[in-house]
């Protein structure tokens, strides 16, 4: 966290907008599960931690609320939203549509260099799996899918996918500790690249579609184990953040 705060202040010194920086940092902490689903958020605490005034924190929380990543409960406080399965499904719909469309173009125009670069990312993922390093795997997973879209000439569309999949990414991160999950994902990635290299559009489409939809089965498994992280009709309301002696004064 210290390095992120230092980066924030360095960016401010270069003239970047403080609210945007705070928003990006808080969003990354929520999507990365550093701020877990259901966690209470305090404007005062966050402002002190980040070394900024309350105003950019308040404005950032409003933006995050518009994305569905933060919930405000009157008389209770502000909380990181629980994962919403419908939001996961909606993000998956957007991601699948764009990635599969890009892949079809990629099969037609992939070069030998493209395939080699994708296989280098696969090798890095397999090494992360051997080391038991889910964070490195997740980063390389993102690079793999972005590169796959770029092969089809649609690299710029990855930012659209990235913005849409915040709830989806939280579910994906929670799935990585499942037994042999990373091993399975690496094999699914390999199946996509193998079909791409063969020029097999149908096989590549099927392999990528199945890979992207793996998250639905994983969500059900995680939800059974950790229902408190998910939003639902039977979800308990968040608990009010305890007030400190200082706040009572």
PDB file of C-alpha atoms in Angstrom:
ATOM      1  CA  UNK A   1       0.000   0.000   0.000  1.00  0.00           C
ATOM      2  CA  UNK A   2       2.859   2.400   0.802  1.00  0.00           C
ATOM      3  CA  UNK A   3       4.188   2.156  -2.759  1.00  0.00           C
ATOM      4  CA  UNK A   4       0.724   2.908  -4.150  1.00  0.00           C
ATOM      5  CA  UNK A   5       0.412   5.998  -1.940  1.00  0.00           C
ATOM      6  CA  UNK A   6       3.884   7.135  -2.954  1.00  0.00           C
ATOM      7  CA  UNK A   7       2.894   6.663  -6.581  1.00  0.00           C
ATOM      8  CA  UNK A   8      -0.238   8.729  -6.011  1.00  0.00           C
ATOM      9  CA  UNK A   9       1.755  11.644  -4.615  1.00  0.00           C
ATOM     10  CA  UNK A  10       4.340  11.393  -7.375  1.00  0.00           C
ATOM     11  CA  UNK A  11       1.552  11.541  -9.962  1.00  0.00           C
ATOM     12  CA  UNK A  12       0.005  14.542  -8.187  1.00  0.00           C
ATOM     13  CA  UNK A  13       3.361  16.275  -8.356  1.00  0.00           C
ATOM     14  CA  UNK A  14       3.323  15.759 -12.127  1.00  0.00           C
ATOM     15  CA  UNK A  15      -0.042  17.546 -12.297  1.00  0.00           C
ATOM     16  CA  UNK A  16      -2.479  14.656 -12.488  1.00  0.00           C
ATOM     17  CA  UNK A  17      -5.968  15.179 -11.082  1.00  0.00           C
ATOM     18  CA  UNK A  18      -6.155  14.115  -7.439  1.00  0.00           C
ATOM     19  CA  UNK A  19      -9.726  12.838  -7.616  1.00  0.00           C
ATOM     20  CA  UNK A  20      -8.921  10.637 -10.601  1.00  0.00           C
ATOM     21  CA  UNK A  21      -5.840   9.256  -8.866  1.00  0.00           C
ATOM     22  CA  UNK A  22      -7.769   8.482  -5.671  1.00  0.00           C
ATOM     23  CA  UNK A  23     -10.555   6.876  -7.688  1.00  0.00           C
ATOM     24  CA  UNK A  24      -8.104   4.665  -9.600  1.00  0.00           C
ATOM     25  CA  UNK A  25      -6.316   3.620  -6.420  1.00  0.00           C
ATOM     26  CA  UNK A  26      -9.494   2.788  -4.493  1.00  0.00           C
ATOM     27  CA  UNK A  27     -10.941   0.950  -7.486  1.00  0.00           C
ATOM     28  CA  UNK A  28      -7.768  -1.135  -7.804  1.00  0.00           C
ATOM     29  CA  UNK A  29      -7.897  -1.984  -4.099  1.00  0.00           C
ATOM     30  CA  UNK A  30     -11.531  -3.073  -4.372  1.00  0.00           C
ATOM     31  CA  UNK A  31     -11.074  -5.109  -7.561  1.00  0.00           C
ATOM     32  CA  UNK A  32      -7.872  -6.616  -6.153  1.00  0.00           C
ATOM     33  CA  UNK A  33      -9.744  -7.625  -2.961  1.00  0.00           C
ATOM     34  CA  UNK A  34      -7.433  -5.579  -0.741  1.00  0.00           C
ATOM     35  CA  UNK A  35     -10.716  -3.978   0.307  1.00  0.00           C
ATOM     36  CA  UNK A  36     -12.934  -7.028   0.665  1.00  0.00           C
ATOM     37  CA  UNK A  37     -16.632  -7.260  -0.230  1.00  0.00           C
ATOM     38  CA  UNK A  38     -18.685  -5.854   2.641  1.00  0.00           C
ATOM     39  CA  UNK A  39     -15.785  -3.902   4.177  1.00  0.00           C
ATOM     40  CA  UNK A  40     -16.713  -0.588   5.842  1.00  0.00           C
ATOM     41  CA  UNK A  41     -15.209   2.559   4.340  1.00  0.00           C
ATOM     42  CA  UNK A  42     -14.499   5.799   6.159  1.00  0.00           C
ATOM     43  CA  UNK A  43     -13.838   9.043   4.282  1.00  0.00           C
ATOM     44  CA  UNK A  44     -11.724  10.303   7.171  1.00  0.00           C
ATOM     45  CA  UNK A  45      -9.629   7.144   7.435  1.00  0.00           C
ATOM     46  CA  UNK A  46      -9.072   6.891   3.685  1.00  0.00           C
ATOM     47  CA  UNK A  47      -8.135  10.572   3.399  1.00  0.00           C
ATOM     48  CA  UNK A  48      -5.620  10.214   6.235  1.00  0.00           C
ATOM     49  CA  UNK A  49      -4.198   7.004   4.790  1.00  0.00           C
ATOM     50  CA  UNK A  50      -3.776   8.516   1.318  1.00  0.00           C
ATOM     51  CA  UNK A  51      -2.603  11.901   2.531  1.00  0.00           C
ATOM     52  CA  UNK A  52      -5.331  13.843   0.721  1.00  0.00           C
ATOM     53  CA  UNK A  53      -8.345  15.915   1.743  1.00  0.00           C
ATOM     54  CA  UNK A  54     -11.782  14.340   2.184  1.00  0.00           C
ATOM     55  CA  UNK A  55     -13.150  15.937  -0.995  1.00  0.00           C
ATOM     56  CA  UNK A  56     -11.409  13.714  -3.592  1.00  0.00           C
ATOM     57  CA  UNK A  57     -12.180  10.660  -1.435  1.00  0.00           C
ATOM     58  CA  UNK A  58     -15.868  11.583  -1.239  1.00  0.00           C
ATOM     59  CA  UNK A  59     -16.029  12.246  -4.994  1.00  0.00           C
ATOM     60  CA  UNK A  60     -14.231   8.973  -5.738  1.00  0.00           C
ATOM     61  CA  UNK A  61     -16.650   7.010  -3.570  1.00  0.00           C
ATOM     62  CA  UNK A  62     -19.541   8.565  -5.506  1.00  0.00           C
ATOM     63  CA  UNK A  63     -17.986   7.399  -8.790  1.00  0.00           C
ATOM     64  CA  UNK A  64     -17.388   3.932  -7.361  1.00  0.00           C
ATOM     65  CA  UNK A  65     -21.001   3.869  -6.202  1.00  0.00           C
ATOM     66  CA  UNK A  66     -22.120   4.600  -9.760  1.00  0.00           C
ATOM     67  CA  UNK A  67     -20.112   1.547 -10.855  1.00  0.00           C
ATOM     68  CA  UNK A  68     -21.780  -0.595  -8.212  1.00  0.00           C
ATOM     69  CA  UNK A  69     -18.532  -1.132  -6.322  1.00  0.00           C
ATOM     70  CA  UNK A  70     -19.570   0.886  -3.267  1.00  0.00           C
ATOM     71  CA  UNK A  71     -22.893   0.917  -1.399  1.00  0.00           C
ATOM     72  CA  UNK A  72     -24.154   3.657   0.893  1.00  0.00           C
ATOM     73  CA  UNK A  73     -26.617   2.663   3.614  1.00  0.00           C
ATOM     74  CA  UNK A  74     -28.352   5.511   5.470  1.00  0.00           C
ATOM     75  CA  UNK A  75     -27.622   5.421   9.208  1.00  0.00           C
ATOM     76  CA  UNK A  76     -25.073   2.647   8.642  1.00  0.00           C
ATOM     77  CA  UNK A  77     -22.302   4.000   6.455  1.00  0.00           C
ATOM     78  CA  UNK A  78     -20.416   3.318   3.238  1.00  0.00           C
ATOM     79  CA  UNK A  79     -19.289  -0.204   2.347  1.00  0.00           C
ATOM     80  CA  UNK A  80     -17.510  -2.058  -0.426  1.00  0.00           C
ATOM     81  CA  UNK A  81     -20.309  -3.740  -2.343  1.00  0.00           C
ATOM     82  CA  UNK A  82     -20.703  -7.469  -2.156  1.00  0.00           C
ATOM     83  CA  UNK A  83     -20.228  -9.333  -5.427  1.00  0.00           C
ATOM     84  CA  UNK A  84     -23.428  -9.367  -7.462  1.00  0.00           C
ATOM     85  CA  UNK A  85     -23.821 -12.522  -9.591  1.00  0.00           C
ATOM     86  CA  UNK A  86     -25.955 -10.595 -12.107  1.00  0.00           C
ATOM     87  CA  UNK A  87     -23.185  -8.020 -12.493  1.00  0.00           C
ATOM     88  CA  UNK A  88     -20.719 -10.872 -13.055  1.00  0.00           C
ATOM     89  CA  UNK A  89     -23.009 -12.302 -15.752  1.00  0.00           C
ATOM     90  CA  UNK A  90     -23.409  -8.900 -17.442  1.00  0.00           C
ATOM     91  CA  UNK A  91     -19.656  -8.316 -17.488  1.00  0.00           C
ATOM     92  CA  UNK A  92     -19.112 -11.801 -18.842  1.00  0.00           C
ATOM     93  CA  UNK A  93     -21.591 -11.091 -21.648  1.00  0.00           C
ATOM     94  CA  UNK A  94     -19.648  -7.988 -22.696  1.00  0.00           C
ATOM     95  CA  UNK A  95     -16.287  -9.710 -22.382  1.00  0.00           C
ATOM     96  CA  UNK A  96     -17.312 -12.790 -24.324  1.00  0.00           C
ATOM     97  CA  UNK A  97     -18.859 -10.795 -27.166  1.00  0.00           C
ATOM     98  CA  UNK A  98     -15.790  -8.625 -27.662  1.00  0.00           C
ATOM     99  CA  UNK A  99     -13.115 -11.270 -27.155  1.00  0.00           C
ATOM    100  CA  UNK A 100     -14.745 -13.826 -29.439  1.00  0.00           C
ATOM    101  CA  UNK A 101     -15.261 -11.231 -32.162  1.00  0.00           C
ATOM    102  CA  UNK A 102     -11.596 -10.226 -31.920  1.00  0.00           C
ATOM    103  CA  UNK A 103     -10.489 -13.856 -31.924  1.00  0.00           C
ATOM    104  CA  UNK A 104     -12.258 -14.567 -35.211  1.00  0.00           C
ATOM    105  CA  UNK A 105     -10.187 -11.839 -36.837  1.00  0.00           C
ATOM    106  CA  UNK A 106      -7.107 -13.062 -34.995  1.00  0.00           C
ATOM    107  CA  UNK A 107      -7.352 -16.573 -36.461  1.00  0.00           C
ATOM    108  CA  UNK A 108      -7.279 -15.078 -39.943  1.00  0.00           C
ATOM    109  CA  UNK A 109      -4.266 -12.837 -39.412  1.00  0.00           C
ATOM    110  CA  UNK A 110      -2.128 -14.263 -36.583  1.00  0.00           C
ATOM    111  CA  UNK A 111       1.581 -14.303 -37.384  1.00  0.00           C
ATOM    112  CA  UNK A 112       4.282 -16.654 -36.145  1.00  0.00           C
ATOM    113  CA  UNK A 113       5.513 -13.844 -33.873  1.00  0.00           C
ATOM    114  CA  UNK A 114       2.020 -13.433 -32.401  1.00  0.00           C
ATOM    115  CA  UNK A 115       1.895 -17.112 -31.513  1.00  0.00           C
ATOM    116  CA  UNK A 116       5.379 -17.017 -29.983  1.00  0.00           C
ATOM    117  CA  UNK A 117       4.431 -14.036 -27.806  1.00  0.00           C
ATOM    118  CA  UNK A 118       1.268 -15.766 -26.625  1.00  0.00           C
ATOM    119  CA  UNK A 119       3.227 -18.928 -25.811  1.00  0.00           C
ATOM    120  CA  UNK A 120       5.748 -16.879 -23.832  1.00  0.00           C
ATOM    121  CA  UNK A 121       2.856 -15.602 -21.704  1.00  0.00           C
ATOM    122  CA  UNK A 122       1.656 -19.200 -21.281  1.00  0.00           C
ATOM    123  CA  UNK A 123       5.113 -20.219 -20.076  1.00  0.00           C
ATOM    124  CA  UNK A 124       5.048 -17.413 -17.521  1.00  0.00           C
ATOM    125  CA  UNK A 125       1.604 -18.490 -16.337  1.00  0.00           C
ATOM    126  CA  UNK A 126       2.739 -22.080 -15.922  1.00  0.00           C
ATOM    127  CA  UNK A 127       5.742 -20.905 -13.911  1.00  0.00           C
ATOM    128  CA  UNK A 128       3.460 -18.802 -11.687  1.00  0.00           C
ATOM    129  CA  UNK A 129       1.334 -21.893 -11.167  1.00  0.00           C
ATOM    130  CA  UNK A 130       4.377 -23.938 -10.138  1.00  0.00           C
ATOM    131  CA  UNK A 131       5.423 -21.221  -7.668  1.00  0.00           C
ATOM    132  CA  UNK A 132       1.927 -20.905  -6.237  1.00  0.00           C
ATOM    133  CA  UNK A 133       1.845 -17.220  -7.229  1.00  0.00           C
ATOM    134  CA  UNK A 134      -1.757 -16.240  -8.083  1.00  0.00           C
ATOM    135  CA  UNK A 135      -1.011 -12.497  -8.321  1.00  0.00           C
ATOM    136  CA  UNK A 136       1.576 -12.999 -11.050  1.00  0.00           C
ATOM    137  CA  UNK A 137      -0.751 -15.430 -12.798  1.00  0.00           C
ATOM    138  CA  UNK A 138      -3.601 -12.913 -12.728  1.00  0.00           C
ATOM    139  CA  UNK A 139      -1.376 -10.198 -14.231  1.00  0.00           C
ATOM    140  CA  UNK A 140      -0.178 -12.544 -16.989  1.00  0.00           C
ATOM    141  CA  UNK A 141      -3.754 -13.709 -17.563  1.00  0.00           C
ATOM    142  CA  UNK A 142      -4.763 -10.091 -18.207  1.00  0.00           C
ATOM    143  CA  UNK A 143      -1.791  -9.630 -20.547  1.00  0.00           C
ATOM    144  CA  UNK A 144      -2.723 -12.812 -22.408  1.00  0.00           C
ATOM    145  CA  UNK A 145      -6.294 -11.746 -23.092  1.00  0.00           C
ATOM    146  CA  UNK A 146      -5.247  -8.212 -24.044  1.00  0.00           C
ATOM    147  CA  UNK A 147      -2.634  -9.629 -26.426  1.00  0.00           C
ATOM    148  CA  UNK A 148      -5.181 -12.045 -27.894  1.00  0.00           C
ATOM    149  CA  UNK A 149      -7.449  -9.110 -28.749  1.00  0.00           C
ATOM    150  CA  UNK A 150      -4.512  -7.216 -30.226  1.00  0.00           C
ATOM    151  CA  UNK A 151      -3.715 -10.147 -32.533  1.00  0.00           C
ATOM    152  CA  UNK A 152      -7.119  -9.581 -34.112  1.00  0.00           C
ATOM    153  CA  UNK A 153      -6.435  -5.869 -34.493  1.00  0.00           C
ATOM    154  CA  UNK A 154      -8.704  -4.853 -31.608  1.00  0.00           C
ATOM    155  CA  UNK A 155      -6.224  -4.096 -28.831  1.00  0.00           C
ATOM    156  CA  UNK A 156      -7.838  -0.742 -28.097  1.00  0.00           C
ATOM    157  CA  UNK A 157     -11.104  -2.496 -27.178  1.00  0.00           C
ATOM    158  CA  UNK A 158      -9.437  -4.162 -24.191  1.00  0.00           C
ATOM    159  CA  UNK A 159      -9.973  -0.992 -22.144  1.00  0.00           C
ATOM    160  CA  UNK A 160     -13.729  -1.394 -22.707  1.00  0.00           C
ATOM    161  CA  UNK A 161     -13.539  -4.955 -21.423  1.00  0.00           C
ATOM    162  CA  UNK A 162     -11.425  -3.855 -18.472  1.00  0.00           C
ATOM    163  CA  UNK A 163     -13.860  -1.176 -17.382  1.00  0.00           C
ATOM    164  CA  UNK A 164     -16.836  -3.524 -17.600  1.00  0.00           C
ATOM    165  CA  UNK A 165     -15.491  -6.418 -15.576  1.00  0.00           C
ATOM    166  CA  UNK A 166     -14.854  -5.145 -12.048  1.00  0.00           C
ATOM    167  CA  UNK A 167     -17.336  -7.526 -10.377  1.00  0.00           C
ATOM    168  CA  UNK A 168     -16.143 -10.301 -12.681  1.00  0.00           C
ATOM    169  CA  UNK A 169     -12.494  -9.720 -11.724  1.00  0.00           C
ATOM    170  CA  UNK A 170     -13.286  -9.956  -8.031  1.00  0.00           C
ATOM    171  CA  UNK A 171     -14.943 -13.333  -8.659  1.00  0.00           C
ATOM    172  CA  UNK A 172     -11.997 -14.443 -10.809  1.00  0.00           C
ATOM    173  CA  UNK A 173      -9.502 -13.571  -8.086  1.00  0.00           C
ATOM    174  CA  UNK A 174     -11.517 -15.474  -5.500  1.00  0.00           C
ATOM    175  CA  UNK A 175     -11.504 -18.546  -7.761  1.00  0.00           C
ATOM    176  CA  UNK A 176      -7.717 -18.793  -8.112  1.00  0.00           C
ATOM    177  CA  UNK A 177      -7.134 -20.614  -4.790  1.00  0.00           C
ATOM    178  CA  UNK A 178      -9.548 -23.386  -5.851  1.00  0.00           C
ATOM    179  CA  UNK A 179      -7.758 -26.708  -6.260  1.00  0.00           C
ATOM    180  CA  UNK A 180      -5.911 -26.962  -9.608  1.00  0.00           C
ATOM    181  CA  UNK A 181      -7.762 -23.895 -10.888  1.00  0.00           C
ATOM    182  CA  UNK A 182      -4.722 -22.103 -12.283  1.00  0.00           C
ATOM    183  CA  UNK A 183      -3.510 -25.337 -13.897  1.00  0.00           C
ATOM    184  CA  UNK A 184      -6.895 -25.663 -15.611  1.00  0.00           C
ATOM    185  CA  UNK A 185      -6.866 -22.048 -16.804  1.00  0.00           C
ATOM    186  CA  UNK A 186      -3.366 -22.401 -18.273  1.00  0.00           C
ATOM    187  CA  UNK A 187      -4.489 -25.507 -20.174  1.00  0.00           C
ATOM    188  CA  UNK A 188      -7.554 -23.672 -21.478  1.00  0.00           C
ATOM    189  CA  UNK A 189      -5.348 -20.804 -22.656  1.00  0.00           C
ATOM    190  CA  UNK A 190      -3.071 -23.337 -24.362  1.00  0.00           C
ATOM    191  CA  UNK A 191      -6.047 -24.878 -26.189  1.00  0.00           C
ATOM    192  CA  UNK A 192      -6.962 -21.444 -27.549  1.00  0.00           C
ATOM    193  CA  UNK A 193      -3.434 -20.760 -28.810  1.00  0.00           C
ATOM    194  CA  UNK A 194      -3.135 -24.240 -30.345  1.00  0.00           C
ATOM    195  CA  UNK A 195      -6.345 -23.688 -32.332  1.00  0.00           C
ATOM    196  CA  UNK A 196      -5.224 -20.187 -33.300  1.00  0.00           C
ATOM    197  CA  UNK A 197      -1.932 -21.526 -34.618  1.00  0.00           C
ATOM    198  CA  UNK A 198      -3.761 -24.193 -36.649  1.00  0.00           C
ATOM    199  CA  UNK A 199      -6.057 -21.579 -38.158  1.00  0.00           C
ATOM    200  CA  UNK A 200      -9.006 -23.462 -36.645  1.00  0.00           C
ATOM    201  CA  UNK A 201     -11.615 -20.738 -36.109  1.00  0.00           C
ATOM    202  CA  UNK A 202     -14.268 -23.104 -34.767  1.00  0.00           C
ATOM    203  CA  UNK A 203     -11.873 -24.759 -32.351  1.00  0.00           C
ATOM    204  CA  UNK A 204     -10.492 -21.435 -31.129  1.00  0.00           C
ATOM    205  CA  UNK A 205     -13.994 -20.047 -30.640  1.00  0.00           C
ATOM    206  CA  UNK A 206     -15.123 -23.110 -28.691  1.00  0.00           C
ATOM    207  CA  UNK A 207     -11.985 -23.169 -26.523  1.00  0.00           C
ATOM    208  CA  UNK A 208     -12.186 -19.468 -25.625  1.00  0.00           C
ATOM    209  CA  UNK A 209     -15.938 -19.541 -25.010  1.00  0.00           C
ATOM    210  CA  UNK A 210     -15.583 -22.488 -22.626  1.00  0.00           C
ATOM    211  CA  UNK A 211     -12.668 -20.810 -20.868  1.00  0.00           C
ATOM    212  CA  UNK A 212     -14.507 -17.539 -20.333  1.00  0.00           C
ATOM    213  CA  UNK A 213     -17.592 -19.303 -18.995  1.00  0.00           C
ATOM    214  CA  UNK A 214     -15.574 -21.236 -16.403  1.00  0.00           C
ATOM    215  CA  UNK A 215     -16.216 -18.328 -14.048  1.00  0.00           C
ATOM    216  CA  UNK A 216     -19.903 -19.247 -13.681  1.00  0.00           C
ATOM    217  CA  UNK A 217     -19.138 -22.653 -12.155  1.00  0.00           C
ATOM    218  CA  UNK A 218     -16.436 -21.086 -10.003  1.00  0.00           C
ATOM    219  CA  UNK A 219     -18.820 -18.413  -8.686  1.00  0.00           C
ATOM    220  CA  UNK A 220     -21.248 -21.078  -7.499  1.00  0.00           C
ATOM    221  CA  UNK A 221     -18.436 -22.924  -5.702  1.00  0.00           C
ATOM    222  CA  UNK A 222     -17.139 -19.765  -4.037  1.00  0.00           C
ATOM    223  CA  UNK A 223     -20.632 -18.595  -3.115  1.00  0.00           C
ATOM    224  CA  UNK A 224     -21.336 -21.896  -1.362  1.00  0.00           C
ATOM    225  CA  UNK A 225     -18.131 -21.505   0.671  1.00  0.00           C
ATOM    226  CA  UNK A 226     -18.292 -17.739   1.313  1.00  0.00           C
ATOM    227  CA  UNK A 227     -21.889 -16.514   1.009  1.00  0.00           C
ATOM    228  CA  UNK A 228     -21.011 -13.400   3.022  1.00  0.00           C
ATOM    229  CA  UNK A 229     -19.024 -12.061   0.046  1.00  0.00           C
ATOM    230  CA  UNK A 230     -22.011 -12.142  -2.303  1.00  0.00           C
ATOM    231  CA  UNK A 231     -25.130 -10.042  -2.606  1.00  0.00           C
ATOM    232  CA  UNK A 232     -28.459 -11.845  -2.466  1.00  0.00           C
ATOM    233  CA  UNK A 233     -31.932 -11.882  -1.008  1.00  0.00           C
ATOM    234  CA  UNK A 234     -30.662 -13.583   2.132  1.00  0.00           C
ATOM    235  CA  UNK A 235     -27.671 -11.269   2.588  1.00  0.00           C
ATOM    236  CA  UNK A 236     -27.305  -9.832   6.068  1.00  0.00           C
ATOM    237  CA  UNK A 237     -27.149  -6.028   6.213  1.00  0.00           C
ATOM    238  CA  UNK A 238     -23.710  -4.514   6.812  1.00  0.00           C
ATOM    239  CA  UNK A 239     -22.743  -3.660  10.358  1.00  0.00           C
ATOM    240  CA  UNK A 240     -22.279  -0.069  11.411  1.00  0.00           C
ATOM    241  CA  UNK A 241     -18.628   0.877  11.772  1.00  0.00           C
ATOM    242  CA  UNK A 242     -17.828   1.158  15.517  1.00  0.00           C
ATOM    243  CA  UNK A 243     -17.278   4.733  16.605  1.00  0.00           C
ATOM    244  CA  UNK A 244     -13.992   5.564  18.297  1.00  0.00           C
ATOM    245  CA  UNK A 245     -13.616   7.733  21.402  1.00  0.00           C
ATOM    246  CA  UNK A 246     -12.259  10.473  19.170  1.00  0.00           C
ATOM    247  CA  UNK A 247     -15.396  10.349  16.988  1.00  0.00           C
ATOM    248  CA  UNK A 248     -17.651  10.627  20.070  1.00  0.00           C
ATOM    249  CA  UNK A 249     -16.059  13.910  21.130  1.00  0.00           C
TER     250      UNK A 249
END
